[in-house]
GROMACS .gro file of C-alpha atoms in nm:
model
  210
    1MET     CA    1  -2.798   2.104  12.581
    2THR     CA    2  -3.165   2.123  12.490
    3ASN     CA    3  -3.269   1.775  12.379
    4TYR     CA    4  -3.464   1.832  12.060
    5LEU     CA    5  -3.409   1.681  11.718
    6ALA     CA    6  -3.577   1.607  11.391
    7ALA     CA    7  -3.494   1.527  11.033
    8ILE     CA    8  -3.681   1.450  10.723
    9VAL     CA    9  -3.759   1.309  10.409
   10ALA     CA   10  -3.885   1.239  10.194
   11THR     CA   11  -3.900   1.261  10.228
   12GLY     CA   12  -3.850   1.403  10.126
   13ALA     CA   13  -3.930   1.346  10.053
   14LEU     CA   14  -3.850   1.468   9.801
   15ALA     CA   15  -4.059   1.875   9.270
   16THR     CA   16  -3.766   2.122   9.250
   17GLY     CA   17  -3.660   2.364   9.520
   18ALA     CA   18  -3.751   2.654   9.297
   19CYS     CA   19  -4.106   2.530   9.243
   20SER     CA   20  -4.344   2.800   9.358
   21ALA     CA   21  -4.591   2.545   9.492
   22ALA     CA   22  -4.336   2.451   9.757
   23GLU     CA   23  -4.393   2.791   9.916
   24THR     CA   24  -4.755   2.702   9.991
   25PRO     CA   25  -4.840   2.499  10.304
   26ALA     CA   26  -4.939   2.144  10.215
   27ALA     CA   27  -5.282   2.190  10.368
   28ALA     CA   28  -5.362   2.464  10.117
   29ALA     CA   29  -5.156   2.360   9.816
   30LYS     CA   30  -5.322   2.362   9.476
   31PRO     CA   31  -5.253   2.103   9.205
   32VAL     CA   32  -4.953   2.184   8.986
   33SER     CA   33  -4.998   2.183   8.610
   34ALA     CA   34  -4.810   1.925   8.406
   35GLN     CA   35  -4.615   2.203   8.236
   36SER     CA   36  -4.471   2.315   8.569
   37ALA     CA   37  -4.386   1.965   8.689
   38PRO     CA   38  -4.014   1.890   8.734
   39ALA     CA   39  -3.822   1.757   8.437
   40ALA     CA   40  -3.725   1.432   8.613
   41THR     CA   41  -4.087   1.318   8.606
   42SER     CA   42  -4.126   1.398   8.237
   43MET     CA   43  -4.157   1.032   8.144
   44THR     CA   44  -4.399   0.825   7.941
   45ALA     CA   45  -4.615   0.744   8.245
   46PRO     CA   46  -4.912   0.968   8.334
   47ARG     CA   47  -4.825   1.240   8.585
   48TYR     CA   48  -4.997   1.321   8.913
   49VAL     CA   49  -4.952   1.616   9.148
   50GLN     CA   50  -5.015   1.663   9.517
   51VAL     CA   51  -5.323   1.822   9.666
   52GLY     CA   52  -5.330   1.950  10.021
   53ALA     CA   53  -5.618   1.758  10.176
   54GLY     CA   54  -5.510   1.414  10.292
   55SER     CA   55  -5.136   1.479  10.254
   56GLY     CA   56  -4.879   1.463  10.531
   57LEU     CA   57  -4.507   1.415  10.594
   58THR     CA   58  -4.425   1.322  10.952
   59PHE     CA   59  -4.124   1.190  11.140
   60THR     CA   60  -4.058   1.006  11.465
   61PHE     CA   61  -3.736   1.010  11.666
   62GLU     CA   62  -3.628   0.877  12.002
   63GLN     CA   63  -3.540   1.127  12.274
   64ALA     CA   64  -3.445   1.021  12.625
   65GLY     CA   65  -3.582   0.675  12.550
   66ALA     CA   66  -3.925   0.800  12.441
   67ALA     CA   67  -4.070   0.851  12.093
   68SER     CA   68  -4.127   1.211  11.981
   69LYS     CA   69  -4.304   1.326  11.667
   70GLY     CA   70  -4.309   1.617  11.425
   71SER     CA   71  -4.406   1.708  11.070
   72PHE     CA   72  -4.322   1.928  10.774
   73ARG     CA   73  -4.603   2.163  10.676
   74GLN     CA   74  -4.475   2.260  10.330
   75PHE     CA   75  -4.380   2.006  10.066
   76THR     CA   76  -4.471   1.916   9.710
   77THR     CA   77  -4.495   1.585   9.527
   78VAL     CA   78  -4.495   1.491   9.159
   79LEU     CA   79  -4.555   1.129   9.062
   80ALA     CA   80  -4.527   0.967   8.719
   81TYR     CA   81  -4.702   0.631   8.732
   82ASP     CA   82  -4.846   0.361   8.507
   83ASP     CA   83  -4.975   0.052   8.687
   84LYS     CA   84  -4.894  -0.162   8.382
   85ASN     CA   85  -4.539  -0.030   8.355
   86PRO     CA   86  -4.403   0.084   8.695
   87ALA     CA   87  -4.050   0.107   8.558
   88ALA     CA   88  -4.158   0.401   8.339
   89GLY     CA   89  -4.253   0.613   8.639
   90GLY     CA   90  -4.078   0.844   8.878
   91LEU     CA   91  -4.122   1.033   9.203
   92GLU     CA   92  -4.004   1.374   9.321
   93VAL     CA   93  -4.071   1.523   9.663
   94THR     CA   94  -3.937   1.859   9.778
   95VAL     CA   95  -3.963   1.967  10.140
   96GLN     CA   96  -3.923   2.317  10.280
   97THR     CA   97  -3.704   2.250  10.583
   98ALA     CA   98  -3.807   2.569  10.763
   99SER     CA   99  -4.165   2.436  10.776
  100VAL     CA  100  -4.077   2.180  11.045
  101ASP     CA  101  -4.339   2.177  11.321
  102THR     CA  102  -4.316   2.000  11.655
  103GLU     CA  103  -4.583   2.218  11.819
  104ASP     CA  104  -4.317   2.398  12.020
  105LYS     CA  105  -4.168   2.726  11.891
  106ASP     CA  106  -3.840   2.700  12.081
  107ARG     CA  107  -3.790   2.345  11.962
  108ASN     CA  108  -3.872   2.443  11.605
  109ASP     CA  109  -3.621   2.729  11.620
  110THR     CA  110  -3.355   2.486  11.741
  111LEU     CA  111  -3.427   2.240  11.464
  112VAL     CA  112  -3.391   2.493  11.182
  113GLY     CA  113  -3.066   2.625  11.329
  114ALA     CA  114  -2.716   2.578  11.186
  115ASP     CA  115  -2.633   2.269  11.395
  116LEU     CA  116  -2.934   2.071  11.280
  117LEU     CA  117  -3.136   2.128  10.960
  118ASP     CA  118  -2.966   2.466  10.886
  119ALA     CA  119  -3.275   2.581  10.695
  120GLN     CA  120  -3.121   2.916  10.600
  121LYS     CA  121  -2.836   2.753  10.409
  122PHE     CA  122  -3.031   2.445  10.296
  123PRO     CA  123  -3.393   2.558  10.250
  124THR     CA  124  -3.507   2.238  10.079
  125ALA     CA  125  -3.464   1.863  10.110
  126ARG     CA  126  -3.535   1.652   9.804
  127PHE     CA  127  -3.603   1.289   9.716
  128VAL     CA  128  -3.587   1.182   9.350
  129ALA     CA  129  -3.649   0.834   9.210
  130HIS     CA  130  -3.667   0.712   8.851
  131GLY     CA  131  -3.882   0.404   8.801
  132PHE     CA  132  -4.040   0.162   9.047
  133THR     CA  133  -3.987  -0.209   9.109
  134LYS     CA  134  -4.242  -0.451   9.251
  135ARG     CA  135  -4.172  -0.618   9.584
  136THR     CA  136  -4.265  -0.973   9.681
  137ASP     CA  137  -4.556  -0.846   9.893
  138GLY     CA  138  -4.708  -0.664   9.593
  139SER     CA  139  -4.604  -0.316   9.703
  140LEU     CA  140  -4.358  -0.098   9.511
  141GLU     CA  141  -4.010   0.029   9.584
  142ALA     CA  142  -3.870   0.362   9.470
  143ALA     CA  143  -3.492   0.345   9.460
  144GLY     CA  144  -3.374   0.704   9.455
  145LYS     CA  145  -3.158   0.965   9.619
  146LEU     CA  146  -3.233   1.182   9.919
  147THR     CA  147  -3.057   1.517   9.946
  148LEU     CA  148  -3.069   1.666  10.295
  149ARG     CA  149  -2.851   1.944  10.433
  150GLY     CA  150  -2.644   1.937  10.116
  151VAL     CA  151  -2.565   1.564  10.144
  152THR     CA  152  -2.700   1.317   9.886
  153ARG     CA  153  -2.735   0.947   9.963
  154ASP     CA  154  -2.916   0.649   9.812
  155LEU     CA  155  -3.252   0.570   9.969
  156ARG     CA  156  -3.489   0.283   9.897
  157LEU     CA  157  -3.844   0.389   9.976
  158PRO     CA  158  -4.116   0.122   9.995
  159ILE     CA  159  -4.440   0.277   9.871
  160LYS     CA  160  -4.802   0.184   9.822
  161ILE     CA  161  -5.018   0.340   9.550
  162VAL     CA  162  -5.396   0.312   9.572
  163THR     CA  163  -5.651   0.435   9.319
  164THR     CA  164  -5.910   0.678   9.458
  165PRO     CA  165  -6.218   0.843   9.304
  166THR     CA  166  -6.015   1.162   9.247
  167GLY     CA  167  -5.675   1.019   9.157
  168LEU     CA  168  -5.418   0.828   9.362
  169ASP     CA  169  -5.306   0.796   9.722
  170LEU     CA  170  -4.936   0.734   9.777
  171SER     CA  171  -4.794   0.626  10.111
  172GLY     CA  172  -4.464   0.500  10.241
  173ALA     CA  173  -4.228   0.480  10.536
  174ALA     CA  174  -3.853   0.459  10.575
  175ALA     CA  175  -3.580   0.514  10.830
  176ILE     CA  176  -3.267   0.724  10.788
  177LYS     CA  177  -2.973   0.808  11.014
  178ARG     CA  178  -2.957   1.180  11.077
  179LEU     CA  179  -2.579   1.187  11.119
  180ASP     CA  180  -2.535   1.043  10.767
  181TYR     CA  181  -2.667   1.379  10.645
  182GLY     CA  182  -2.486   1.599  10.894
  183VAL     CA  183  -2.803   1.670  11.092
  184GLY     CA  184  -2.624   1.708  11.422
  185GLN     CA  185  -2.318   1.927  11.459
  186GLY     CA  186  -2.123   2.004  11.775
  187ASP     CA  187  -2.300   1.867  12.084
  188TRP     CA  188  -2.578   1.737  11.860
  189LYS     CA  189  -2.352   1.461  11.727
  190ALA     CA  190  -2.406   1.274  12.050
  191THR     CA  191  -2.667   0.997  12.038
  192ASP     CA  192  -2.697   0.922  12.408
  193SER     CA  193  -3.004   1.144  12.451
  194VAL     CA  194  -3.127   1.175  12.091
  195ALA     CA  195  -3.104   0.867  11.870
  196ASP     CA  196  -2.937   0.864  11.530
  197GLU     CA  197  -3.229   0.693  11.356
  198VAL     CA  198  -3.526   0.896  11.236
  199LYS     CA  199  -3.838   0.726  11.101
  200LEU     CA  200  -4.027   0.895  10.819
  201GLN     CA  201  -4.395   0.851  10.734
  202TYR     CA  202  -4.531   0.983  10.405
  203LYS     CA  203  -4.890   0.995  10.278
  204VAL     CA  204  -5.001   1.205   9.983
  205ALA     CA  205  -5.323   1.257   9.789
  206LEU     CA  206  -5.265   1.315   9.417
  207VAL     CA  207  -5.471   1.418   9.117
  208LYS     CA  208  -5.384   1.380   8.752
  209ALA     CA  209  -5.181   1.671   8.620
  210LYS     CA  210  -5.353   1.896   8.366
   0.00000   0.00000   0.00000
């Protein structure tokens, strides 16, 4: 068995699967207008959309006792946020699963196959949260749901939002178990060579939606 594995998020991530911006690589994505933003972020808080420069969604997993890394090249983010009223906000991230990149074509082909991400049947992964709560350390938490490979589970995503000259920077990290989402069928269910836990790292540059 070839020992390769990856999974998302957030997440994603995690904008709607039909959003046309999701078809554009993150490095070249253009801001999405407020009118085209997903309905779940249509709240009272101001809305922000992802721009390509400065945005990344990466993951780390353990293989044969060593850490391995990868990323997703295509994903979109819509944030509704008011610093004075975090509960009125929301977050949506949609990831194109076929955009996984581990800098190895054979490994990428394995990851998008039916036993792992099954990108043909499940082309997107999606994280949706409504409202934010403040943590004791001053950061925020987005309590939402992650849908990956057709399985939806609750996910609490600690996030940090920083004001920039052009808008906002949003970052966060979380860990999920790949087998909770069915990412690992057949021989891939084994965790002796590839660990169950996958760590997600998420950083996005956003501008105010027009």
